[in-house]
Coordinates of C-alpha atoms and ligand atoms in Angstrom, one line a residue:
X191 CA 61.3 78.8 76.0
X192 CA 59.8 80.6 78.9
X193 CA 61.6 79.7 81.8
X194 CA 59.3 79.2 85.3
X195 CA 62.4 78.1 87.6
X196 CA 65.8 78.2 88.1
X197 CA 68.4 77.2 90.2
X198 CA 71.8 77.9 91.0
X199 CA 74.8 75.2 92.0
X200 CA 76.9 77.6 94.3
X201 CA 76.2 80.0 96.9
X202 CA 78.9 82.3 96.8
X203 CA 79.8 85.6 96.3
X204 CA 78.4 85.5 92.7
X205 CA 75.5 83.1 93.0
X206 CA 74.2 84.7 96.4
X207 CA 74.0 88.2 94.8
X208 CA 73.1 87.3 91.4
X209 CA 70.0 85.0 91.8
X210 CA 69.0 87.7 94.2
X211 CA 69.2 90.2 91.9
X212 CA 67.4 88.5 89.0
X213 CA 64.6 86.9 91.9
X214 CA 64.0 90.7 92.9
X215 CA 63.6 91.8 89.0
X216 CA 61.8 88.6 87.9
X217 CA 59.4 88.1 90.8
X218 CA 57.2 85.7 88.7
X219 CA 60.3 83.3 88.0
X220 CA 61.1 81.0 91.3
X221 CA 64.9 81.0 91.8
X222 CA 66.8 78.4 94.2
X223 CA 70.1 78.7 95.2
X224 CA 71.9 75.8 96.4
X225 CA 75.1 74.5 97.6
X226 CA 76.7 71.5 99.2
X227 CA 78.0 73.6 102.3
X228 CA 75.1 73.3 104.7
X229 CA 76.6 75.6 106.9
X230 CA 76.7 78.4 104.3
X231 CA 72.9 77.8 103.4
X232 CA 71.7 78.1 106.8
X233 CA 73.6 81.1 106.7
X234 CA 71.8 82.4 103.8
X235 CA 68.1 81.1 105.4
X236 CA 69.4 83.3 108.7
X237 CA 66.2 85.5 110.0
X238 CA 68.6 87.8 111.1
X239 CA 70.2 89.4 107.8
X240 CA 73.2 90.7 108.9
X241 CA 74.2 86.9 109.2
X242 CA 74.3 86.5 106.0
X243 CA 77.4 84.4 104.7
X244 CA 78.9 87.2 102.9
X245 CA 79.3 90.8 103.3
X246 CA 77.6 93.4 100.2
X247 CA 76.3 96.8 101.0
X248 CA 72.6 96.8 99.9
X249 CA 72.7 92.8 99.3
X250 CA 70.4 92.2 102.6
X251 CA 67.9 94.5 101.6
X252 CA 67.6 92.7 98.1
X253 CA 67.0 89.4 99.7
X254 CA 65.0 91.1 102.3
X255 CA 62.6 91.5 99.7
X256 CA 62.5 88.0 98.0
X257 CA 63.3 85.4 100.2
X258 CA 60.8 83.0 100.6
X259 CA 58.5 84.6 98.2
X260 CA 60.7 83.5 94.7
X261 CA 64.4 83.4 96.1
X262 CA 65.0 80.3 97.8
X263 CA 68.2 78.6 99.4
X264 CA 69.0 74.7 99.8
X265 CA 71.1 72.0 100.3
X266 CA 68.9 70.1 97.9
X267 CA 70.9 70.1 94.8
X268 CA 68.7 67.2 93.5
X269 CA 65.8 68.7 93.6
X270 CA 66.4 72.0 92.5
X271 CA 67.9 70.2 89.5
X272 CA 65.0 68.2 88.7
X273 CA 62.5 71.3 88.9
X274 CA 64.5 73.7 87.0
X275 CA 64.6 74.7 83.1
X276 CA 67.4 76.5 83.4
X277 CA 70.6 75.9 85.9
X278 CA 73.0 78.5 86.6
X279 CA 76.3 76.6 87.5
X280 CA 78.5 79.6 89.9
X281 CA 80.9 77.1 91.5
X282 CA 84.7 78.0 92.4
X283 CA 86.8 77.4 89.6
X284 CA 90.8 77.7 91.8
X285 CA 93.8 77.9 90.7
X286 CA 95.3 74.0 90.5
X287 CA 97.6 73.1 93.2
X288 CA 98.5 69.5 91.7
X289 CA 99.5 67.6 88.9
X290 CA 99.9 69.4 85.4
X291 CA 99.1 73.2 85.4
X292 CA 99.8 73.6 88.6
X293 CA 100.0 77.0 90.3
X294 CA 98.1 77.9 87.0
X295 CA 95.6 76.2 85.1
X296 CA 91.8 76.6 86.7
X297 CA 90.9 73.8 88.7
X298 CA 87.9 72.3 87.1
X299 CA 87.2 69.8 89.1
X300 CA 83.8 71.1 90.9
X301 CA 82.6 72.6 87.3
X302 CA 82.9 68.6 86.0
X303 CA 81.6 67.0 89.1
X304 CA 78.4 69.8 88.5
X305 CA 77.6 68.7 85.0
X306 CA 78.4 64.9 85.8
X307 CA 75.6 65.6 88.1
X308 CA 73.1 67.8 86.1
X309 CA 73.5 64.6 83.5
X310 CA 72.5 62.0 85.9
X311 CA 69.6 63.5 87.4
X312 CA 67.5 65.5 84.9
X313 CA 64.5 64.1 83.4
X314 CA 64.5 66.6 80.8
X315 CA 65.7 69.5 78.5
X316 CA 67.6 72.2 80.5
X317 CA 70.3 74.7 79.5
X318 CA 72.7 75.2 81.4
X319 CA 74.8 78.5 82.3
X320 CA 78.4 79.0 83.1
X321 CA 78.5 81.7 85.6
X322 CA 81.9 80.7 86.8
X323 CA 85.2 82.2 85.1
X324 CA 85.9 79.3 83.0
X325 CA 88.8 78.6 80.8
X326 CA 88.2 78.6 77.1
X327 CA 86.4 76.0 75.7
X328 CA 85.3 74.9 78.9
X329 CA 81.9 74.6 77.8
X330 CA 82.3 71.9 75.1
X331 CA 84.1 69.8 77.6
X332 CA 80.9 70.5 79.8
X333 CA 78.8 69.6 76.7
X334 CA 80.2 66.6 76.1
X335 CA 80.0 65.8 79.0
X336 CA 75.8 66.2 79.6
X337 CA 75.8 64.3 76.0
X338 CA 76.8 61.3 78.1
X339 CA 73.5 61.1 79.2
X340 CA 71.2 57.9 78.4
X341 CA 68.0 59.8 78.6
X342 CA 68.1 61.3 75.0
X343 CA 68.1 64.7 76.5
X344 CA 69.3 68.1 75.3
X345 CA 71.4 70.4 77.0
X346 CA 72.4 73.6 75.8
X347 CA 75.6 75.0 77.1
X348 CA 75.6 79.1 77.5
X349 CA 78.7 81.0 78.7
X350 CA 77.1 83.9 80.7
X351 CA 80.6 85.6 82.5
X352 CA 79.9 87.8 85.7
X353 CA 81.6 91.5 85.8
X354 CA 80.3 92.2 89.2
X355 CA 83.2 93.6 91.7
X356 CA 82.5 92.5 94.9
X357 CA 81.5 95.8 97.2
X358 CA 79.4 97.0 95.1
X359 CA 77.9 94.1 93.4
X360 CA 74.5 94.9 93.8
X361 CA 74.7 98.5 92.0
X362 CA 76.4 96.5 89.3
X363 CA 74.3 93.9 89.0
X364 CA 71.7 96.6 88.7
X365 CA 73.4 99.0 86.1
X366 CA 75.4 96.4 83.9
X367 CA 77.6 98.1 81.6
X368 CA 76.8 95.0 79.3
X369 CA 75.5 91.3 80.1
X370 CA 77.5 89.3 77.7
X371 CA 76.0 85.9 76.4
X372 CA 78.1 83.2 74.6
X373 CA 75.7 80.2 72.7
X374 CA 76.1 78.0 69.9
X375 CA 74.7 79.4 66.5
X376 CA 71.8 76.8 66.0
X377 CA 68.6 76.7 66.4
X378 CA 68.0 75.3 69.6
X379 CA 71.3 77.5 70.9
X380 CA 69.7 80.5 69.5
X381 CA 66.5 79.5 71.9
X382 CA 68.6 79.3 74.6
X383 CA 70.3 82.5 74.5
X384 CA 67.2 84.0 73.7
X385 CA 65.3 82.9 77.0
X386 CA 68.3 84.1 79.0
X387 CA 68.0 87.2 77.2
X388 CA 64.2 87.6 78.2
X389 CA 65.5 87.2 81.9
X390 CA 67.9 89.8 81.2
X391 CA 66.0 92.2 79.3
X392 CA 63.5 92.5 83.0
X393 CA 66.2 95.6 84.0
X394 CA 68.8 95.6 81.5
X395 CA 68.3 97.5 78.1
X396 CA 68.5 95.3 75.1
X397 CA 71.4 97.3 73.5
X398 CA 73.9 96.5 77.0
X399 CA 73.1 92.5 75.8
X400 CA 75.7 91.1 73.9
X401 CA 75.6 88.0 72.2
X402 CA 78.7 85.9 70.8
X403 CA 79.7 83.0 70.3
X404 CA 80.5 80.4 73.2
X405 CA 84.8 81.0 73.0
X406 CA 84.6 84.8 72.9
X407 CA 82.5 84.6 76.2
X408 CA 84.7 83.0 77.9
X409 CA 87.7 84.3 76.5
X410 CA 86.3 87.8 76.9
X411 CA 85.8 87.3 80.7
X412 CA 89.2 86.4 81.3
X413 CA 90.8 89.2 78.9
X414 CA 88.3 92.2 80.7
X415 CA 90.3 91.1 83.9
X416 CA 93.7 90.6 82.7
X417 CA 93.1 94.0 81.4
X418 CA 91.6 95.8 84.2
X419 CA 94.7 94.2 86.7
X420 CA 97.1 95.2 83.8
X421 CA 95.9 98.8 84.6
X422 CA 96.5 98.7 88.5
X423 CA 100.2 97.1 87.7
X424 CA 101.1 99.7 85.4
X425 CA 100.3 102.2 87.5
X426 CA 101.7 100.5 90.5
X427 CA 105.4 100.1 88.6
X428 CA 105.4 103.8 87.9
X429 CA 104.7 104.9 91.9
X430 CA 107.9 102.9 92.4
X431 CA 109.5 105.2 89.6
X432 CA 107.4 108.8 91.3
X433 CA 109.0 107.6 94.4
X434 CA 112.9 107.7 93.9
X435 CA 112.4 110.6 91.2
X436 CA 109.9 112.8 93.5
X437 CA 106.9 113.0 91.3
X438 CA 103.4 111.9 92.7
X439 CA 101.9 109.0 91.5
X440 CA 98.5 110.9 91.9
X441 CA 99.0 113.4 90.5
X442 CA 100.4 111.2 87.6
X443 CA 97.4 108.9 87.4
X444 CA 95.1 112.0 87.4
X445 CA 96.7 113.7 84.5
X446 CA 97.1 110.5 82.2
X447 CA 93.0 109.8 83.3
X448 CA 92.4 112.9 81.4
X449 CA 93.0 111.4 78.2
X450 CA 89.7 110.0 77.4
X451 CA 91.3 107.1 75.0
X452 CA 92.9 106.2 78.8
X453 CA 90.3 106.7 80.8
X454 CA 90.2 107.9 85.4
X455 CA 89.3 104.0 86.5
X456 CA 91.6 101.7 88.0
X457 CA 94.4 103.8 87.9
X458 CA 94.6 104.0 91.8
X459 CA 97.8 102.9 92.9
X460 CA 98.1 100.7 96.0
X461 CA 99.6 98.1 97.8
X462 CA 98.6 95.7 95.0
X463 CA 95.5 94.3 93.8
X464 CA 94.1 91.1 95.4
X465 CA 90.7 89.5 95.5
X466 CA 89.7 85.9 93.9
X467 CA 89.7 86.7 89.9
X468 CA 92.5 88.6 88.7
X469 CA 95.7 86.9 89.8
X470 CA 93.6 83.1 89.3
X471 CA 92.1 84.8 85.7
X472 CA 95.8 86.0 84.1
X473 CA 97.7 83.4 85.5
X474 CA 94.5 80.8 83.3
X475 CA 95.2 83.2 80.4
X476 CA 99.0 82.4 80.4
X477 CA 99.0 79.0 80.9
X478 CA 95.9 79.0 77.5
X479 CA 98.7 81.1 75.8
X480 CA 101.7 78.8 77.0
X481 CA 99.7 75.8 75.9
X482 CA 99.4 77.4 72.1
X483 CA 103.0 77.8 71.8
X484 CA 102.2 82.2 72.1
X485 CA 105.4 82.3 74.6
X486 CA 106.0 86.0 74.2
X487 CA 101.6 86.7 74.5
X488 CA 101.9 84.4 77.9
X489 CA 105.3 86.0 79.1
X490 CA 103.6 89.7 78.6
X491 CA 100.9 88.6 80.8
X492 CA 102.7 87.1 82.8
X493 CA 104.8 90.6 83.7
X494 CA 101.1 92.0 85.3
X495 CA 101.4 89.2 88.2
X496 CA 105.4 90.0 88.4
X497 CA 104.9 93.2 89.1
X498 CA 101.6 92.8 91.7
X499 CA 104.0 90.7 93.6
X500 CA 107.2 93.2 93.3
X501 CA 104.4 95.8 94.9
X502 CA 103.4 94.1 97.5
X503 CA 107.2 92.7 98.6
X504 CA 108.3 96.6 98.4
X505 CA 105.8 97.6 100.7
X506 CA 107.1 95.3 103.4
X507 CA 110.7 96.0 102.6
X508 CA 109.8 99.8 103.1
X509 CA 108.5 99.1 106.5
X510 CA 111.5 97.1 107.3
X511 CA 114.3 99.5 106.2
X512 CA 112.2 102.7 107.4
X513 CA 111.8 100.8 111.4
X514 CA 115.7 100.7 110.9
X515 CA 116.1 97.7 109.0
X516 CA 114.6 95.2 111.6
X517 CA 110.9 94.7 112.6
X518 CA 112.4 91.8 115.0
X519 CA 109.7 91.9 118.2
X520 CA 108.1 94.5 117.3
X521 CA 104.3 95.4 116.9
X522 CA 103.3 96.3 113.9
X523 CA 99.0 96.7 113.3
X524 CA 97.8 95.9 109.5
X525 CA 94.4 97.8 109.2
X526 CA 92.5 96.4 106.9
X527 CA 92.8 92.4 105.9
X528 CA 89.8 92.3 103.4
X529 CA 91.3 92.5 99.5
X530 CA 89.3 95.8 99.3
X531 CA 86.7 98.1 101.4
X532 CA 83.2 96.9 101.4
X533 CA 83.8 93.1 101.6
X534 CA 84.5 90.4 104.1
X535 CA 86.5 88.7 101.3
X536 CA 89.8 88.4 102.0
X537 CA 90.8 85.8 99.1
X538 CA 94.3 87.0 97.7
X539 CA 94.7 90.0 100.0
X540 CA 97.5 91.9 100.0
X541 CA 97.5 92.1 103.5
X542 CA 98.4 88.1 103.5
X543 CA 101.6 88.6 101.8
X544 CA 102.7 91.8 103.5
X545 CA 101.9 89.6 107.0
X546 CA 103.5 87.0 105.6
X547 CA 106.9 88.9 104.9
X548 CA 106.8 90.8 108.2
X549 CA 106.0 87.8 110.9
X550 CA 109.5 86.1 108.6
X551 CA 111.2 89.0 109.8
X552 CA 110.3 88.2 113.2
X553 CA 107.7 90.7 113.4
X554 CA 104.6 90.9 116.3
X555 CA 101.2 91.8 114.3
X556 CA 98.1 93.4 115.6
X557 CA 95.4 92.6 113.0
X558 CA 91.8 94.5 112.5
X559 CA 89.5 94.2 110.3
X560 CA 85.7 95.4 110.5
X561 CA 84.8 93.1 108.4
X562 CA 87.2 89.3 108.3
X563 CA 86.7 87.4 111.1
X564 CA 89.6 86.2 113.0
X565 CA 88.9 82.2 112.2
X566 CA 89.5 83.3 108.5
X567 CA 92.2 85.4 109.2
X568 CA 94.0 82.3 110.6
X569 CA 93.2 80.1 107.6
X570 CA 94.3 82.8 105.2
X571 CA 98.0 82.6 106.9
X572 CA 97.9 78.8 107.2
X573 CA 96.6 78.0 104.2
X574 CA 99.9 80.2 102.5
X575 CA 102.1 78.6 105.1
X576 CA 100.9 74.8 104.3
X577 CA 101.2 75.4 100.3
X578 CA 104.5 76.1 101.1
X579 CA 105.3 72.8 102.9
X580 CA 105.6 74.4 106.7
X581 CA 105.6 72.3 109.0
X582 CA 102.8 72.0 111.4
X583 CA 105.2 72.9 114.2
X584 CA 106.5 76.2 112.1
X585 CA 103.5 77.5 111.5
X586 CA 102.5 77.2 115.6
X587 CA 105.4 79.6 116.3
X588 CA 104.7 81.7 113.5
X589 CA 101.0 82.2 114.7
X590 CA 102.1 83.1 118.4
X591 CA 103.2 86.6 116.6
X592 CA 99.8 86.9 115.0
X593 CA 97.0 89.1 117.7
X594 CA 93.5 89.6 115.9
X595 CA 91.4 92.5 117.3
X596 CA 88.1 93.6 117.3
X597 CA 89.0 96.8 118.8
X598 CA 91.1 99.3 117.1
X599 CA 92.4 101.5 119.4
X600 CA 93.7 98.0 121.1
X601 CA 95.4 96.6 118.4
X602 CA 97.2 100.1 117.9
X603 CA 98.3 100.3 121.3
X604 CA 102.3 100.2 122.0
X605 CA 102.7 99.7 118.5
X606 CA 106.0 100.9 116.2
X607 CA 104.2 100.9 113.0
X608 CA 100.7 100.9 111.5
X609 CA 100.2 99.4 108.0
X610 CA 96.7 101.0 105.9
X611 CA 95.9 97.6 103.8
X612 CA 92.5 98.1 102.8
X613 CA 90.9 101.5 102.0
X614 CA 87.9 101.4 104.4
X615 CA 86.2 104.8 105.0
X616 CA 86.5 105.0 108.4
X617 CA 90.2 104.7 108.3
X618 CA 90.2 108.5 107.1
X619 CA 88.2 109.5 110.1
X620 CA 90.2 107.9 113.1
X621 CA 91.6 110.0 116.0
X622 CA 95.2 110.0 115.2
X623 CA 96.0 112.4 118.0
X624 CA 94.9 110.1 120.1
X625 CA 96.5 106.8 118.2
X626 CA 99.9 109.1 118.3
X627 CA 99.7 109.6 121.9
X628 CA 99.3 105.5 122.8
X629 CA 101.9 104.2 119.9
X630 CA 105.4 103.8 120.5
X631 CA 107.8 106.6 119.2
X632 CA 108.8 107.2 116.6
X633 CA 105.6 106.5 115.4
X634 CA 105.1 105.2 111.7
X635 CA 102.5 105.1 109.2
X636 CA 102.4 103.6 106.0
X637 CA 99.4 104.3 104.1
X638 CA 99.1 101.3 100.8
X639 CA 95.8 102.8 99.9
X640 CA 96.4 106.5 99.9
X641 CA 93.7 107.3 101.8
X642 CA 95.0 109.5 104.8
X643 CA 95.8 112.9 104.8
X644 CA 99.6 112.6 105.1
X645 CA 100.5 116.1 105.8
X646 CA 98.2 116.3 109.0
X647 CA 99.6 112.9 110.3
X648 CA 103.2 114.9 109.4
X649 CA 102.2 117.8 111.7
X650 CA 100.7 115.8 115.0
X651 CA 104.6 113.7 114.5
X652 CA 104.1 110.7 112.7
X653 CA 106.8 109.0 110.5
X654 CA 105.1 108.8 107.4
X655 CA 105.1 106.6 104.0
X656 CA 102.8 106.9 101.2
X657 CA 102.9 104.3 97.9
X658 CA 104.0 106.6 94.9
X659 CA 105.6 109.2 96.8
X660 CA 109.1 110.1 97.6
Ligands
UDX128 C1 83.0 82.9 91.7 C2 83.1 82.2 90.4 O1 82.2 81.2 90.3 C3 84.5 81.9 90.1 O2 84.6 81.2 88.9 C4 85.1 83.2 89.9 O3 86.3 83.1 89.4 C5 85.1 83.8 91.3 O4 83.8 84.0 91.7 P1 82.6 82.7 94.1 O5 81.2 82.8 94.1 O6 83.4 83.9 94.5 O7 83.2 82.2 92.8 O8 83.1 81.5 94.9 P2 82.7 81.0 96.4 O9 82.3 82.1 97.2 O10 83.8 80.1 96.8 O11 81.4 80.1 96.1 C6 81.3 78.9 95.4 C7 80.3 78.0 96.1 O12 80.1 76.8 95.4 C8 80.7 77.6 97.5 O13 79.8 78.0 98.5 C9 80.8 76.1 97.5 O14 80.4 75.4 98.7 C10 79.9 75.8 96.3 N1 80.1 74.5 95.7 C11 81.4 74.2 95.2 C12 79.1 73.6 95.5 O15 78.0 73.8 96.0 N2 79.4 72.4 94.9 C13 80.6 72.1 94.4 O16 80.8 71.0 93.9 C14 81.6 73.0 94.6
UDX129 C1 87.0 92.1 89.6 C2 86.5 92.8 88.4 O1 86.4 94.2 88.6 C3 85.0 92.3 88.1 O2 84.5 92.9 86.9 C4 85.1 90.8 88.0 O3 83.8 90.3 87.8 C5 85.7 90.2 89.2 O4 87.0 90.7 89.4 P1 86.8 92.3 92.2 O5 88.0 91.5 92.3 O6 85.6 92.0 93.0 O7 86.3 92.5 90.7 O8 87.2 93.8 92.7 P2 87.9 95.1 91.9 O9 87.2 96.3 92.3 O10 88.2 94.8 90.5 O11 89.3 95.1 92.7 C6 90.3 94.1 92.6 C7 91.6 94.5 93.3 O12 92.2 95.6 92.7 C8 91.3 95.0 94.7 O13 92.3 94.5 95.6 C9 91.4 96.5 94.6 O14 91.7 97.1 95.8 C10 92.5 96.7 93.6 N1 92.4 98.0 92.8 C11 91.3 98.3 92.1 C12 93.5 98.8 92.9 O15 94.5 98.5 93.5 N2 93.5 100.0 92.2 C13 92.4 100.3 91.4 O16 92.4 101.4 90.8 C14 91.3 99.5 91.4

């Protein structure tokens, strides 16, 4: 079937960039991106691009080029649904915080709610595509759910996982390593997957398009990132080892990279990973495993989120006991509050636990980012403080030790520590004479991203720390 239109349920950070990528590549196919958040939309219809809702080097020039010629953004979901042969469905998929799998199952709430919808207001054949991280077997719920409807239509389910990493999403959605599509093995799924496949096929070579069943799509999306973050924690539980023993975790990673049956990429070791799939994606992969009885396969998984945690809770100890076991009143700056460089996503930062554990040692923070803005800054802290039960009044007095900058010179002024939490490039390029000369002494650095050059900071006097280093 040759698809004409499409639309997309979710404007987020994998909607936005991914109809925008396939609108710029398929200029004769009309693409419409639409969400319930009106706010987000207009921010997507902004005439100024650097409003856009979300942050992605290269992502303004991309829409620059298609909007309002085949890339489109709405709050008419209704619409876009009728028009379109094909609907991409890019919704959030969270981590439950209720009822049974709680704290781990994916909340699949908005996914049902989409497909509820799809059902009641098509007037014909459409096939659908899961673009959010699903867990397996997802779509046959979602199919039996469009069955429901009393049209006598057809809807075929594909499972069509997104690998993009948000900061450079656009080069990836660009240079795929492989576009993997899940379908049923009939006729009319074979169809399917074939006219996603002739979307595909605009920019991607034939041979990077992988076709499998419906399960191993799904499944394969959540195993690539319980794999990838099972790299990052094994790494990160040797630094703690290079530190008390004296080797460099560097210089460990870079040697075991080598091997080509290991492989140089994400071996980095840092203050531990964050962002919105890996933690939410493992933590859906134990809970499939616990729910099949596979204890010891959950409880190995399992281990990689342990040990992200452990990471990020010995960073803040080692500020603590280097600042002489207290950081009571004192000012500490956390550079850096997106989950990585290159993003205004701050979902599962690092930087919110390490915050979190210093302000409960009675700690003053300075916060910069280039990037977060302040109002999200703010909801990232309260939204960790109300899942824990704080009350309202708690989490007033812990916000009266929380500054947000725009400026960072300001927020390192007078301060006993500084705390690198996210690896952006102009970090490595500051004037540290100058930061030196207004921080309190002794003046402390602790770098979580290994990005500064340690022995210059040494020789102009700071105190220095360095994940996977003695
Ligand atoms: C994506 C994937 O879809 C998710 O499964 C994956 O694990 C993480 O990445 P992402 O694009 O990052 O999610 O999420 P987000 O930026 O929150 O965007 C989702 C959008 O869907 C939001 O703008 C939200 O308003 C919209 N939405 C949600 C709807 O339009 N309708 C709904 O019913 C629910
Ligand atoms: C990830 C996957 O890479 C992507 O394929 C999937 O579609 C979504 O989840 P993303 O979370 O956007 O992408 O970013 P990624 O580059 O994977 O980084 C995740 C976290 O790991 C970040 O906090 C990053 O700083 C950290 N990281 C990454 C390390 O600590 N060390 C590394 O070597 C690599």
């Amino acid at each position: 079937m040759k698809i004409n239109k499409i639309c997309c349920i979710g404007a987020g950070y994998v909607g936005g960039p991914t109809m925008a990528v396939i609108a710029l590549k398929c200029p004769e196919i009309e693409v419409t991106v639409v969400d319930s958040n009106f706010e987000r939309i207009k921010a997507w219809n902004h005439p100024n691009l650097s409003n856009l809702p979300i942050y992605e080097p290269g992502l303004a020039e991309v829409i620059d080029v298609s909007r309002g010629r085949n890339l489109f953004f709405s709050t008419d979901i209704d619409k876009a649904i009728l028009e379109s042969e094909m609907i991409f469905v890019a919704v959030n998929t969270p981590t439950k915080t209720y009822g049974k799998g709680k704290g781990m199952a994916a909340d699949l709430t908005n996914v049902e709610k989409c497909a509820r919808h799809i059902s009641k207001i098509s007037e014909n054949d459409k096939i659908i595509v899961e673009k959010s991280t699903l867990p397996v077997r997802t779509a046959e719920a979602i199919q039996k759910i469009l069955k429901t409807n009393t049209k006598g239509l057809n809807f075929e389910v594909l499972s069509n996982p997104e690998f993009l990493a948000e900061g450079t999403a656009i080069q990836d959605l660009f240079k795929s390593d492989r576009v993997l599509i899940g379908g049923n093995q009939t006729e009319n799924g074979i169809k399917a997957i074939n006219s996603l496949v002739d979307i595909y096929k605009k920019w991607i070579p034939e041979r990077k398009i992988l076709i499998t069943n419906l399960w191993s799509s799904e499944l394969s999306k959540l195993v690539a990132n319980a794999f990838l973050a099972q790299r990052i924690s094994s790494i990160n539980s040797i630094s703690a080892l290079c530190e008390v023993t004296g080797a460099d975790v560097q210089e460990v990673s870079n040697a075991i990279g080598k091997d080509s049956r290991i492989g140089s990429e994400f071996l980095k070791s840092s203050v531990g990973f964050g962002g919105s799939c890996f933690q939410k994606d493992i933590l859906n992969l134990v809970y499939l495993c616990q729910h099949y009885g596979l204890n010891e396969v959950a409880d190995y998984w399992e281990g990689v989120i342990k040990i992200n945690n452990f990471q990020k809770n010995r960073f803040s100890n080692k500020i603590i006991t280097s600042l002489f076991n207290t950081v009571n009143e004192k000012k500490i700056s956390i550079l850096g509050w997106a989950f990585k460089k290159d993003t205004n996503d701050s979902r599962e930062s690092a930087s919110i636990y390490v915050s979190d554990n210093l302000i409960n040692e009675g700690a003053k923070l300075a916060i910069y980012d280039p990037q977060v803005t302040s109002d999200k800054i703010i909801l990232d802290l309260k939204t960790l403080w109300e899942s824990r039960g704080d009350s309202e009044i708690e989490i007033s007095c812990k916000l009266k030790n929380v500054q947000i900058f725009n400026n960072i010179e300001d927020s390192l002024r007078e301060s006993h520590a500084f705390a690198i939490m996210t690896e952006w490039d102009f970090f490595k390029e500051l004037n540290f004479n100058k930061i030196y000369s207004i921080m309190i002494k002794p003046a402390f650095v602790f770098d979580g991203r290994k990005i500064l050059n340690i022995n210059k900071l040494k020789s102009i006097g700071f105190e220095c720390f360095e994940i996977g280093k003695s």
